[in-house]
Coordinates of C-alpha atoms in Angstrom, one line a residue:
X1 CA 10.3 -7.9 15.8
X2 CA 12.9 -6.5 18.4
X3 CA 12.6 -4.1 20.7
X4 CA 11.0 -0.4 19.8
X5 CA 13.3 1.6 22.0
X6 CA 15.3 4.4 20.4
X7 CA 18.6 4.7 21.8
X8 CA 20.5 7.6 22.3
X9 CA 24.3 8.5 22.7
X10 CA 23.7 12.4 23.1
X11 CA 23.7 14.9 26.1
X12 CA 20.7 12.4 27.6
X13 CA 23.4 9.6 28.3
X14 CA 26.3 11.4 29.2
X15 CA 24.1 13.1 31.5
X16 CA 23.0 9.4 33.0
X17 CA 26.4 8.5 33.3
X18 CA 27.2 11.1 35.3
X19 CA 24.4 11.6 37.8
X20 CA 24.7 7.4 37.9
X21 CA 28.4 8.1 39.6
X22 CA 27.5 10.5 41.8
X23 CA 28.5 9.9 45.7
X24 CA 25.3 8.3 47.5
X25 CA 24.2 10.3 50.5
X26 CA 21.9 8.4 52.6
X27 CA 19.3 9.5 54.4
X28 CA 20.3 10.0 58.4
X29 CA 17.5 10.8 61.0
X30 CA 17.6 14.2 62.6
X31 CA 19.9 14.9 65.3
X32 CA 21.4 11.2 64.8
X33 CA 25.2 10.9 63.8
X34 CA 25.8 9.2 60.5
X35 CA 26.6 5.4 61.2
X36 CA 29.8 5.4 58.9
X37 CA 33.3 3.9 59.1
X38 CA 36.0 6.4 58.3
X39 CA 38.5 6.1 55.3
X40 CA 40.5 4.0 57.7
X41 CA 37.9 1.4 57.7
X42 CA 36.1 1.2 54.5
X43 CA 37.8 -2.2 53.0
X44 CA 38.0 -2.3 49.6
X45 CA 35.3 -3.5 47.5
X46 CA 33.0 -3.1 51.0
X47 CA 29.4 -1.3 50.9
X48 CA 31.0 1.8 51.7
X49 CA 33.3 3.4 49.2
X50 CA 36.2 6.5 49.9
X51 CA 33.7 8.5 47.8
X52 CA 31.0 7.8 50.6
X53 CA 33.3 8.2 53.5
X54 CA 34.8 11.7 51.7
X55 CA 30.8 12.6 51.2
X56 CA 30.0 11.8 54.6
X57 CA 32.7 13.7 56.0
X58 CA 32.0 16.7 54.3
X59 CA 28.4 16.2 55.2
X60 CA 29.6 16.5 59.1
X61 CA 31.3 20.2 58.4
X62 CA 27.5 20.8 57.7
X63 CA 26.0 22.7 60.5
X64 CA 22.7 20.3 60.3
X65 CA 22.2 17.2 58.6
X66 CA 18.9 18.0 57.6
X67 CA 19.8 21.1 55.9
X68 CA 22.6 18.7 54.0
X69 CA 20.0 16.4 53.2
X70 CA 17.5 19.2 51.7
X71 CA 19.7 21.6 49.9
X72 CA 22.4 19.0 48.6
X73 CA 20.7 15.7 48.0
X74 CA 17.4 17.4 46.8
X75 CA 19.1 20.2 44.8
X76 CA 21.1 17.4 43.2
X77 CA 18.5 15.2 42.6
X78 CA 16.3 17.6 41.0
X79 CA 19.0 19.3 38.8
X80 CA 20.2 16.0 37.5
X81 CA 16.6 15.3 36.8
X82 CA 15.5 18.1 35.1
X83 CA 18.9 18.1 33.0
X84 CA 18.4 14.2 32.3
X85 CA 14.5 15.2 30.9
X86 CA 15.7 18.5 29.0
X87 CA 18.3 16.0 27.6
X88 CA 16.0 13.0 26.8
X89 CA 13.5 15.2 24.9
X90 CA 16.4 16.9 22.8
X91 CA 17.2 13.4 22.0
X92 CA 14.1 12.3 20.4
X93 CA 12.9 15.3 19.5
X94 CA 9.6 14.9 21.9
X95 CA 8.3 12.6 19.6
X96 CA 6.4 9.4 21.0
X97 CA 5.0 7.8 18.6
X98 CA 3.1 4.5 17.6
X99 CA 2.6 1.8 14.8
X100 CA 0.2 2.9 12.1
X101 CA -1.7 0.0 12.0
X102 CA -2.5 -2.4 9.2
X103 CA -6.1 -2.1 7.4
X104 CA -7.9 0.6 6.8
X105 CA -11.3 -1.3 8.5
X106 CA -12.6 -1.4 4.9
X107 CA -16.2 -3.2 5.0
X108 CA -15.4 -5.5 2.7
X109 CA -11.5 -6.1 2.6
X110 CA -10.4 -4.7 6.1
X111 CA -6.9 -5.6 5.5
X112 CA -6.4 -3.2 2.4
X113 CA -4.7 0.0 3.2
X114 CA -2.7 1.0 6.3
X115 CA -3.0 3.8 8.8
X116 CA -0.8 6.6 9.9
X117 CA 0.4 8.5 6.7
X118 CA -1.1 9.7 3.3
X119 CA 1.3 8.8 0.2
X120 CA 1.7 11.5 -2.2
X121 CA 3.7 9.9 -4.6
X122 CA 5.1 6.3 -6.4
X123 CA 7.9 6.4 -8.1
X124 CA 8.8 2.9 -9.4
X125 CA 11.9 1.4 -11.6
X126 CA 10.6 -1.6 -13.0
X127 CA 12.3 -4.2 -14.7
X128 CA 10.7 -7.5 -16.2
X129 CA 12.5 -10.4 -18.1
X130 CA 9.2 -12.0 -19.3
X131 CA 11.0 -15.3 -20.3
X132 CA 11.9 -15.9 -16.7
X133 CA 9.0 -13.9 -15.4
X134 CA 11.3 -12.4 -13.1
X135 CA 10.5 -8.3 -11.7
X136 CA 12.9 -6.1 -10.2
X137 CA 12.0 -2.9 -9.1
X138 CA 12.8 -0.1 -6.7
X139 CA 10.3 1.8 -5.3
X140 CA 10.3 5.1 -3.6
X141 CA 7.4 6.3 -1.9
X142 CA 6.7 9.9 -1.2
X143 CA 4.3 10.4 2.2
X144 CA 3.2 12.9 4.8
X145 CA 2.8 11.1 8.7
X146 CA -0.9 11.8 9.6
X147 CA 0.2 10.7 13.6
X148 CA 2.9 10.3 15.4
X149 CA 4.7 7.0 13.8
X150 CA 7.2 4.8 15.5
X151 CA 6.0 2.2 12.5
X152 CA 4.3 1.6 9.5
X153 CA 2.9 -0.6 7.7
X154 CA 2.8 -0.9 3.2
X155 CA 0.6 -4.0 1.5
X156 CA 3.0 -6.5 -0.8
X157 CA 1.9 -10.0 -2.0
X158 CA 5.0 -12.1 -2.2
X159 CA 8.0 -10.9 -3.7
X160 CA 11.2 -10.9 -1.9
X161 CA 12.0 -7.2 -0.2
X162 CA 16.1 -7.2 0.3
X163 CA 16.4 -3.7 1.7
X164 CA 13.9 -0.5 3.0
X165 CA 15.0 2.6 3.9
X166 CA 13.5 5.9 5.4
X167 CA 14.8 9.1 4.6
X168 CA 18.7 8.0 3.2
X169 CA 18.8 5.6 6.3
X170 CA 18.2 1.7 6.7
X171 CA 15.4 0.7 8.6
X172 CA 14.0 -1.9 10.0
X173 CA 11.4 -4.3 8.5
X174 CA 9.2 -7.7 8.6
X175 CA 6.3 -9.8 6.8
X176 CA 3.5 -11.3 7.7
X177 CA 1.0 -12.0 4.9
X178 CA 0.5 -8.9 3.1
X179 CA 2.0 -6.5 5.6
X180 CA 5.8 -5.1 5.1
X181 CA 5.8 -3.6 8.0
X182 CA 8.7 -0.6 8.1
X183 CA 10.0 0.5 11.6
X184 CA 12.4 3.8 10.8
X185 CA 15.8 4.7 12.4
X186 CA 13.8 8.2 13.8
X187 CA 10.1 8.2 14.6
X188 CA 8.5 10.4 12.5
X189 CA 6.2 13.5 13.4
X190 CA 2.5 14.0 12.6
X191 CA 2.8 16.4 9.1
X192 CA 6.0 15.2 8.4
X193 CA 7.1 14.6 4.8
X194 CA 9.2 11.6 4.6
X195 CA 10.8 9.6 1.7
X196 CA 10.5 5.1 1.8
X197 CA 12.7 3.5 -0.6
X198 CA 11.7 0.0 -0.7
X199 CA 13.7 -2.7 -3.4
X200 CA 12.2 -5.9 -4.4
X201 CA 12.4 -8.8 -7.0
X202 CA 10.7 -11.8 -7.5
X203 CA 8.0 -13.7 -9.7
X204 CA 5.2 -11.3 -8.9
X205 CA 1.5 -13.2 -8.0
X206 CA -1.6 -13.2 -10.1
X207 CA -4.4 -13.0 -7.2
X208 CA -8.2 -14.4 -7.0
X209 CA -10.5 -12.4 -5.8
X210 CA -13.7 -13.2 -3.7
X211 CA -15.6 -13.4 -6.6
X212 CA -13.1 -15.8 -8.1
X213 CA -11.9 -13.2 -11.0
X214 CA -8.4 -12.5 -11.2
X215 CA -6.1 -9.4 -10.6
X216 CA -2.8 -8.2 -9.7
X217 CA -0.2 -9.6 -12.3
X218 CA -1.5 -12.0 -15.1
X219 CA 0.7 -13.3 -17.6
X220 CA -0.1 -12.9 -21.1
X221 CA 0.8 -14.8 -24.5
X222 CA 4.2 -12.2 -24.8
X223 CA 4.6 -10.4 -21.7
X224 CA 2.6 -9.4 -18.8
X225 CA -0.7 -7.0 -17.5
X226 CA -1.1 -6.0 -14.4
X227 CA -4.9 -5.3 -13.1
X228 CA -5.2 -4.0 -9.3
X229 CA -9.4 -3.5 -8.7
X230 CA -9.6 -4.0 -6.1
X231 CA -6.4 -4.7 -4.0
X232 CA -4.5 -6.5 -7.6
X233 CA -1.4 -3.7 -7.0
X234 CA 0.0 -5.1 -3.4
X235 CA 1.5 -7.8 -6.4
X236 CA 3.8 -5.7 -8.4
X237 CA 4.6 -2.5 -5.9
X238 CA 4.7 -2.1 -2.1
X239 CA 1.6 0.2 -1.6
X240 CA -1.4 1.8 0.5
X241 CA -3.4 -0.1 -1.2
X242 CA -7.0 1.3 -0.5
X243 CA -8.9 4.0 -2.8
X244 CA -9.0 6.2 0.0
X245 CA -5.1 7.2 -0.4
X246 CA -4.7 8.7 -4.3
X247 CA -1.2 9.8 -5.2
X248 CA 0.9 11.0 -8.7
X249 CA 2.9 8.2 -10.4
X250 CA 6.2 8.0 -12.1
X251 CA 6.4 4.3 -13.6
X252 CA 9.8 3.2 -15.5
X253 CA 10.0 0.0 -16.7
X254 CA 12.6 -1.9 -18.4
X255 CA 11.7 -4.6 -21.3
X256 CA 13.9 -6.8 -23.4
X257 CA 13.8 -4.5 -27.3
X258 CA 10.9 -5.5 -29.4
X259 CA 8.6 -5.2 -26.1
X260 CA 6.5 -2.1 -25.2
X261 CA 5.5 -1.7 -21.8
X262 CA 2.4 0.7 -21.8
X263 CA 1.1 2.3 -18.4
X264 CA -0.9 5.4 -17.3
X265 CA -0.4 9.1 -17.7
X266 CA 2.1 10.5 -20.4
X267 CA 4.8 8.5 -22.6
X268 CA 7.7 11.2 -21.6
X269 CA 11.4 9.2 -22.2
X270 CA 11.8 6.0 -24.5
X271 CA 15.3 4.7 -24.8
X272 CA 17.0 1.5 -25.9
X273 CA 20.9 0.5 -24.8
X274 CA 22.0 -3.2 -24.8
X275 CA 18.6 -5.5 -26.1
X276 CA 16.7 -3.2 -23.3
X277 CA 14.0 -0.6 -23.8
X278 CA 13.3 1.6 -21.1
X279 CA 9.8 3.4 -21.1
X280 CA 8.9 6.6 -18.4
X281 CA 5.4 7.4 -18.0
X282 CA 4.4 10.0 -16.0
X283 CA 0.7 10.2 -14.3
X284 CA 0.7 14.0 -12.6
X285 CA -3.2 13.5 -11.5
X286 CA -4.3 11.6 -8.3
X287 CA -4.8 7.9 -9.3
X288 CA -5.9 4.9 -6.7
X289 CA -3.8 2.2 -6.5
X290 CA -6.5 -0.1 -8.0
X291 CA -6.8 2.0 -11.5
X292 CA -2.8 1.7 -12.1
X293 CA -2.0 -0.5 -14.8
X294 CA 1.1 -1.7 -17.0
X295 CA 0.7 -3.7 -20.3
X296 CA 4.1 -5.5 -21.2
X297 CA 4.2 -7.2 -24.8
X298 CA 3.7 -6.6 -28.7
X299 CA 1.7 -3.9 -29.1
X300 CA 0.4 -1.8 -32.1
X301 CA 0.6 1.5 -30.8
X302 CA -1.2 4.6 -32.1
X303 CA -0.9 8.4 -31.0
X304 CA -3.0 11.3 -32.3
X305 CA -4.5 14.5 -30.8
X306 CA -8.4 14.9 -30.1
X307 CA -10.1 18.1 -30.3
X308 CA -9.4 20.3 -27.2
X309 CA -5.2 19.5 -27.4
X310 CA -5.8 16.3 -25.7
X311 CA -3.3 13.6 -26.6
X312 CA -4.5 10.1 -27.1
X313 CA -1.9 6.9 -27.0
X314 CA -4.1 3.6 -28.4
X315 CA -2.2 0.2 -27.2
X316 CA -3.5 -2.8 -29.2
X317 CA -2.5 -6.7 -29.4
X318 CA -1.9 -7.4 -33.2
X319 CA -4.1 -10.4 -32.9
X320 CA -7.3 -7.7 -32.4
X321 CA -6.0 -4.8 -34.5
X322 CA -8.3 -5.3 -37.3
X323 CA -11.6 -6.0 -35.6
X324 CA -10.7 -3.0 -32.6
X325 CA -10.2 -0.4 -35.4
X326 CA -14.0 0.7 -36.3
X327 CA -15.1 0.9 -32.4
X328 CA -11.6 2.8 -31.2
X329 CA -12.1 5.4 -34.3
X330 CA -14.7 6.4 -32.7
X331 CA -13.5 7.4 -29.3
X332 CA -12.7 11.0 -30.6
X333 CA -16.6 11.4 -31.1
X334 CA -17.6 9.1 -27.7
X335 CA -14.8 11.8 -25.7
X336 CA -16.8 14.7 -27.2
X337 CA -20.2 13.4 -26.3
X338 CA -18.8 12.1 -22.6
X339 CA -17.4 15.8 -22.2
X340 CA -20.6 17.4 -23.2
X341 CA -22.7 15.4 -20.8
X342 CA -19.9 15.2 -17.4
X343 CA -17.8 18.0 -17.8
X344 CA -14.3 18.9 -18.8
X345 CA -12.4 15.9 -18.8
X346 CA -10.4 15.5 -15.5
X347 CA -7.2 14.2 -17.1
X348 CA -4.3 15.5 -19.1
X349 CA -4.3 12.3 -21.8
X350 CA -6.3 9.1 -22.8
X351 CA -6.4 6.4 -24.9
X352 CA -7.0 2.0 -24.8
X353 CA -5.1 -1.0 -24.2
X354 CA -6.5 -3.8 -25.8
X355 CA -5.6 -6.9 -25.2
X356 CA -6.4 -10.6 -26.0
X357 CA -9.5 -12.4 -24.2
X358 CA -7.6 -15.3 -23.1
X359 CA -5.3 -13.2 -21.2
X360 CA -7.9 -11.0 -19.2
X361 CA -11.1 -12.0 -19.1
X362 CA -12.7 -8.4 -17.7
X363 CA -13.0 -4.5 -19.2
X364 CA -11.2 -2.5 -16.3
X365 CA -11.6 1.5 -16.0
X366 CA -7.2 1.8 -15.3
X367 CA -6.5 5.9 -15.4
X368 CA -6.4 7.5 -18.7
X369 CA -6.4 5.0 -20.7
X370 CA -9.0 1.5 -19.7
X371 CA -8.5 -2.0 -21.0
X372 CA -10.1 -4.5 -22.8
X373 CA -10.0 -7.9 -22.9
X374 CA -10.5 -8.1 -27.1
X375 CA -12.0 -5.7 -29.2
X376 CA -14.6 -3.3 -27.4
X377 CA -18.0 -2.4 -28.4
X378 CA -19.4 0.5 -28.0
X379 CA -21.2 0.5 -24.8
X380 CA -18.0 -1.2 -23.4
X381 CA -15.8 1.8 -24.6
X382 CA -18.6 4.1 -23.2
X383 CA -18.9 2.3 -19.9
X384 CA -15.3 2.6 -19.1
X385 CA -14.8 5.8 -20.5
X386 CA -17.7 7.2 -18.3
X387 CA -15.6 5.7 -15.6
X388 CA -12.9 8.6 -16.1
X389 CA -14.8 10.6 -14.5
X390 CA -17.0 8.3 -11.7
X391 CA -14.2 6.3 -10.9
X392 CA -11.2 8.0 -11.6
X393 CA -11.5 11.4 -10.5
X394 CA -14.3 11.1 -8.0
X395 CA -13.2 7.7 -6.3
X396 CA -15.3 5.6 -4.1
X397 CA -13.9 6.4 -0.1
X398 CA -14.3 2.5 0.2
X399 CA -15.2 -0.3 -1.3
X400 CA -18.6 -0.9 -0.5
X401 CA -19.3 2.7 -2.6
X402 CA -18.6 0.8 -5.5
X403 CA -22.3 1.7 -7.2
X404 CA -21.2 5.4 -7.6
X405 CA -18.8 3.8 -10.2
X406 CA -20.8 1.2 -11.7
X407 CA -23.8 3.1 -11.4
X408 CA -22.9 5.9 -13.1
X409 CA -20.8 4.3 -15.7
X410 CA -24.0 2.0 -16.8
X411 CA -26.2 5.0 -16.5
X412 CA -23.8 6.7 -19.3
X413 CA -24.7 3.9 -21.5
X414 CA -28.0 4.7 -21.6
X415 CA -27.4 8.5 -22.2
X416 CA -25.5 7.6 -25.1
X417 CA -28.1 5.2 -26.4
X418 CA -30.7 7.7 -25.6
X419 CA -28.5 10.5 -27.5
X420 CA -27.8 7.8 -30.6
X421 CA -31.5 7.1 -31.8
X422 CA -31.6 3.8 -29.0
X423 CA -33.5 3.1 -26.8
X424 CA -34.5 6.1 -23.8
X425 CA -33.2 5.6 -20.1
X426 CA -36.9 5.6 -19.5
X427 CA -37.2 2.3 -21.6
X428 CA -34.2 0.9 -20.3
X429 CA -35.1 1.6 -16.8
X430 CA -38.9 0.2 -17.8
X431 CA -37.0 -3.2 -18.8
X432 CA -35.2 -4.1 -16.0
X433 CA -37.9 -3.5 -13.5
X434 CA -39.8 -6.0 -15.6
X435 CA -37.2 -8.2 -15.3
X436 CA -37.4 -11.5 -13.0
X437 CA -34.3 -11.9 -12.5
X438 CA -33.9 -12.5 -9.0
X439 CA -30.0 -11.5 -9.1
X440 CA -31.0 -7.7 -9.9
X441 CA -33.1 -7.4 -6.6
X442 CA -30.9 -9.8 -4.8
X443 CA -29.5 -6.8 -2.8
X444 CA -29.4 -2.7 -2.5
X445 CA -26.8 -1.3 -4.4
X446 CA -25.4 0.7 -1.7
X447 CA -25.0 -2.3 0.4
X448 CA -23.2 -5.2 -1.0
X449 CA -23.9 -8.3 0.7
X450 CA -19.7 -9.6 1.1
X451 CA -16.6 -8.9 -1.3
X452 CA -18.0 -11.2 -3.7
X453 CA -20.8 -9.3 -4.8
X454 CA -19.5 -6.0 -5.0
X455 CA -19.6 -6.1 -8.6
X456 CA -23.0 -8.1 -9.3
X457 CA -26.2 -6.8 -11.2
X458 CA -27.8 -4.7 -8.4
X459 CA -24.4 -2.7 -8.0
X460 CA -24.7 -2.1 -12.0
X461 CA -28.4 -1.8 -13.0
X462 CA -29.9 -1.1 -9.3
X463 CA -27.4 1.8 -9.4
X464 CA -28.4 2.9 -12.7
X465 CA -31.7 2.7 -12.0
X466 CA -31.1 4.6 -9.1
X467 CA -29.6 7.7 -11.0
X468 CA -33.0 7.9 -12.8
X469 CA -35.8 8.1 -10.1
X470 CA -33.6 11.0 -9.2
X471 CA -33.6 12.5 -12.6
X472 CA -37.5 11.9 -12.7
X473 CA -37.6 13.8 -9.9
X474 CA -35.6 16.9 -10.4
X475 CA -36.1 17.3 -14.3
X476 CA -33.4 16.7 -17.1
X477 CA -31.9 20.2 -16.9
X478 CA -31.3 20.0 -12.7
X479 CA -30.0 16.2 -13.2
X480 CA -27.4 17.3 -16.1
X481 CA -26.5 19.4 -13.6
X482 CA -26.1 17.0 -11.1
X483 CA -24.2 14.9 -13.2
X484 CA -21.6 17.8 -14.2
X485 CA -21.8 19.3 -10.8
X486 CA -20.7 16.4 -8.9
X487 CA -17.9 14.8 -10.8
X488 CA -16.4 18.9 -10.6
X489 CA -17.6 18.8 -6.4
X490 CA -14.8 16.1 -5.7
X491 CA -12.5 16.3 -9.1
X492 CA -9.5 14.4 -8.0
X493 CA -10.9 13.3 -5.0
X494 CA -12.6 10.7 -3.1
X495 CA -16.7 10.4 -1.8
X496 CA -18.6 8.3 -0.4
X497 CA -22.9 7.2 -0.8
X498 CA -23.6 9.7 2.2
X499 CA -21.9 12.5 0.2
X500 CA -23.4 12.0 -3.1
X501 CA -27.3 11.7 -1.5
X502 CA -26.5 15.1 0.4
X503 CA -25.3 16.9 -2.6
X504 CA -28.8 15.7 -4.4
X505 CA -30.9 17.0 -1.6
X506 CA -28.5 20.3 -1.3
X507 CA -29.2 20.8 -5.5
X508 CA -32.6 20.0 -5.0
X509 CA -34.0 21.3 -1.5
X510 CA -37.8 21.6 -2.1
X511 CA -37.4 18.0 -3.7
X512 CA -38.3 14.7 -1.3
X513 CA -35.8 12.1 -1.9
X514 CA -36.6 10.0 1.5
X515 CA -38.4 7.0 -0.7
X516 CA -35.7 6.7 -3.6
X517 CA -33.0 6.5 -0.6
X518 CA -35.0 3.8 1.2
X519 CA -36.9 1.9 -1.1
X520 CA -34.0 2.2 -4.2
X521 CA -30.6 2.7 -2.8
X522 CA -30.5 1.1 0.7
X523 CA -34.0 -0.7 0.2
X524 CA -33.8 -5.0 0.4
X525 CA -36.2 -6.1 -2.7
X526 CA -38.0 -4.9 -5.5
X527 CA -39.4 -1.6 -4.7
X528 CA -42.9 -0.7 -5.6
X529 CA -43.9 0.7 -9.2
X530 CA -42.7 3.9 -9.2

């Protein structure tokens, strides 16, 4: 990368320019005569110039040297340098800034993410020809400089950037793995709002993670799905790619006709010139990179209203239309129930994409509306609707906070089942701590023990489990509240294992909570019988 300086052709360098060609005084002992040749013989191109023989003789019509030397040379000097640094900060507007910074330090992948700025906004223009499995897209970010920035620094997996610029003008920019790494024209101020326009194309990556499952942009039999948890979006958009950072989304992507191309938010322009559909979904909420999604390929689509005005837009492969029909009727009556038991729902639509299992081989909770590799059951469409609110709205602050999702998303399936003439969270609870499966007490939920773990049992069932010691503790009517209380605490937002166990305690203050947090949620091992 070259050099960081910013130069400037302002007041700053004229000044320079000028001070630079001013006539040299030296400096001449007191009551000593100056040692200088007169015009006569100053040679050309000698030491001595007719500007320094004209200073020095103006110098001897001075009374005292010294006084000269004080009032002309320092007066001078310190002029021209106060000018020079008036000039110099006008000229970069005192600004000093510094790189960002790649990685946000997260425990378990400390590249994810970048420092120096909080996005506030994606908007992406998409285009995808799935017979040459070729994306073009254009992607303007919307941020606000949280330091002093002379860089920064966006996560994208392959694809080939062409230009980037910041606020109208081109700016500088290189690789190096998964960092684009943007230098501007003009450093940008802490609270600054500033607008990144980065273009792209390419065959976008499908990724493995550490646990060997994969994300980011997976092919399917007649188009394309893209899965980010947890750092699958760096493969179709340049991004901050780290749940901390949760922005709005405006997603338009282009198709060949006969293809839909589903995504998150609200449906709010579909139009069709040449052989190409273009669809515009809006997401106004917050989302994490990691819950954004876009389905491309034949889909059955469906649209209704549920109670409350809420709209609903079903995606479905054709291949599982018949055997997804009896489970997704019923999410009217699961969004009712989930409502009653969480709160108000923190989104403005929701809905399903289902597609086939040899495409995607995971459920994932994307924003508004979660997908599915085949037809769900209903735990499944429970579980990941439960997610809408631990997930989704109230979003882990890093990664290894991952049990406040899967924790309370398994926990919903036993309300449900507890609600639904199944079996209790008591008896479900009772079950697994009979259980010898090693892999359930293989680790506490709160601390993962690397990348590749952070979705195993104990993150799941330990986490579950964990929700109801508390609820034996406070009662069923305090833990409701709990529940409802802290998905509304941090709605939109992000929280992390030391801000849920101190809004317990601050709910329930004559309550002891000091053996659940040691011996259930950070504890190594099967705790004792409770």
């Amino acid at each position: 990368m070259s050099s960081t300086r910013r130069w400037c052709h302002g007041p700053a360098h004229r000044i320079a320019r000028v001070y630079r060609s001013a006539p040299i005084v030296r400096s001449v002992a007191p009551g000593t005569r100056p040692s200088t040749p007169d015009a006569r013989s100053a040679a050309p191109g000698s030491r001595w110039s007719v500007r320094a023989v004209r200073a020095v003789r103006s110098v001897r019509t001075v009374r005292s040297v010294r006084t000269v030397r004080s009032v002309r040379s320092v007066r001078t000097a310190v002029a021209a340098t106060a000018l020079l640094a008036l000039a110099v900060t006008a000229c970069d507007g005192g600004v000093h800034g510094r790189p960002g910074g790649f990685g946000l330090r997260d425990p378990y992948f400390p590249k994810a993410g970048n420092g120096g700025y909080d996005v506030g906004h994606y908007g992406l223009t998409l285009a995808y020809d799935p017979g040459r499995t070729r994306l073009t897209g254009t992607a303007v970010i919307t941020a606000r400089a949280t330091e002093d920035l002379s860089a920064f620094d966006l996560d994208l997996k392959g694809l080939r950037v062409t230009s980037v610029a910041v606020e109208g003008r081109g700016a500088r920019f290189q690789r190096a793995g998964q960092e684009l790494t943007v230098r501007p024209h003009d450093e940008l101020r802490r609270g600054e709002t500033f607008e990144v326009t980065v273009r792209y194309s390419g065959t976008p990556q499908t990724l493995t993670d550490p646990d060997r499952s994969e994300e980011g942009w997976l092919r399917t039999a007649d188009g394309a799905l893209a899965l980010g948890e947890p750092v699958g979006a760096m493969a179709w958009f340049p991004v901050n790619d780290h749940p901390s950072d949760k922005a709005a989304y405006d997603v338009a992507i282009t198709v060949p006709q006969g293809l839909q191309a589903v995504s998150n938010g609200e449906l709010s322009d579909e139009t069709t010139t040449a052989g190409r559909t273009t669809f515009r979904w809006h997401t106004a909420e917050p989302m994490a990179s990691y819950l954004a999604t876009l389905a491309i390929g034949h889909y059955e689509i469906t649209r209704s209203t549920l109670p409350g005005h809420l709209p609903s837009y079903v995606a479905v492969d054709p291949v599982q239309a018949a055997a997804s029909r009896p489970v997704l009727a019923r999410l009217p009556e699961i969004m009712r129930w989930a409502q009653d038991s969480f709160g108000p729902y923190p989104f403005s639509s929701t809905g399903a994409i289902v597609d086939r299992p040899e495409d995607v081989g995971y459920a994932l909770e994307t924003q508004n509306r979660p997908v599915f590799p085949g037809a769900p059951d209903v735990p499944t469409l429970v579980h990941e609707l439960a997610h809408q609110w631990y997930g989704d709205s109230v979003t882990p602050e890093n990664w290894r906070d991952m049990w406040l999702n899967e924790g309370f998303a398994t926990y919903a399936e036993w309300l449900w089942d507890e609600d639904h003439d199944g079996p209790t969270a008591q008896q479900a609870f009772d079950a697994l701590y009979r259980s010898d499966d090693a892999d359930l007490w293989a680790f506490a939920p709160a601390r993962p023990t690397d990348a590749a773990h952070i979705s195993d049992r104990p993150v799941y069932d330990r986490g579950a489990m964990v929700l109801h010691r508390i609820r034996r503790t406070v009662g069923d009517d305090l833990f409701h509240d709990i529940l409802q209380g802290w998905a509304a605490a941090h709605r939109h937002g992000t929280a992390g294992t030391a801000d849920f166990t101190a809004y317990v305690e601050k709910k329930a203050p004559d309550k002891d909570f000091t053996g659940i947090w040691r011996d259930w949620l950070y504890g190594d091992g099967k705790p004792p019988q409770p």
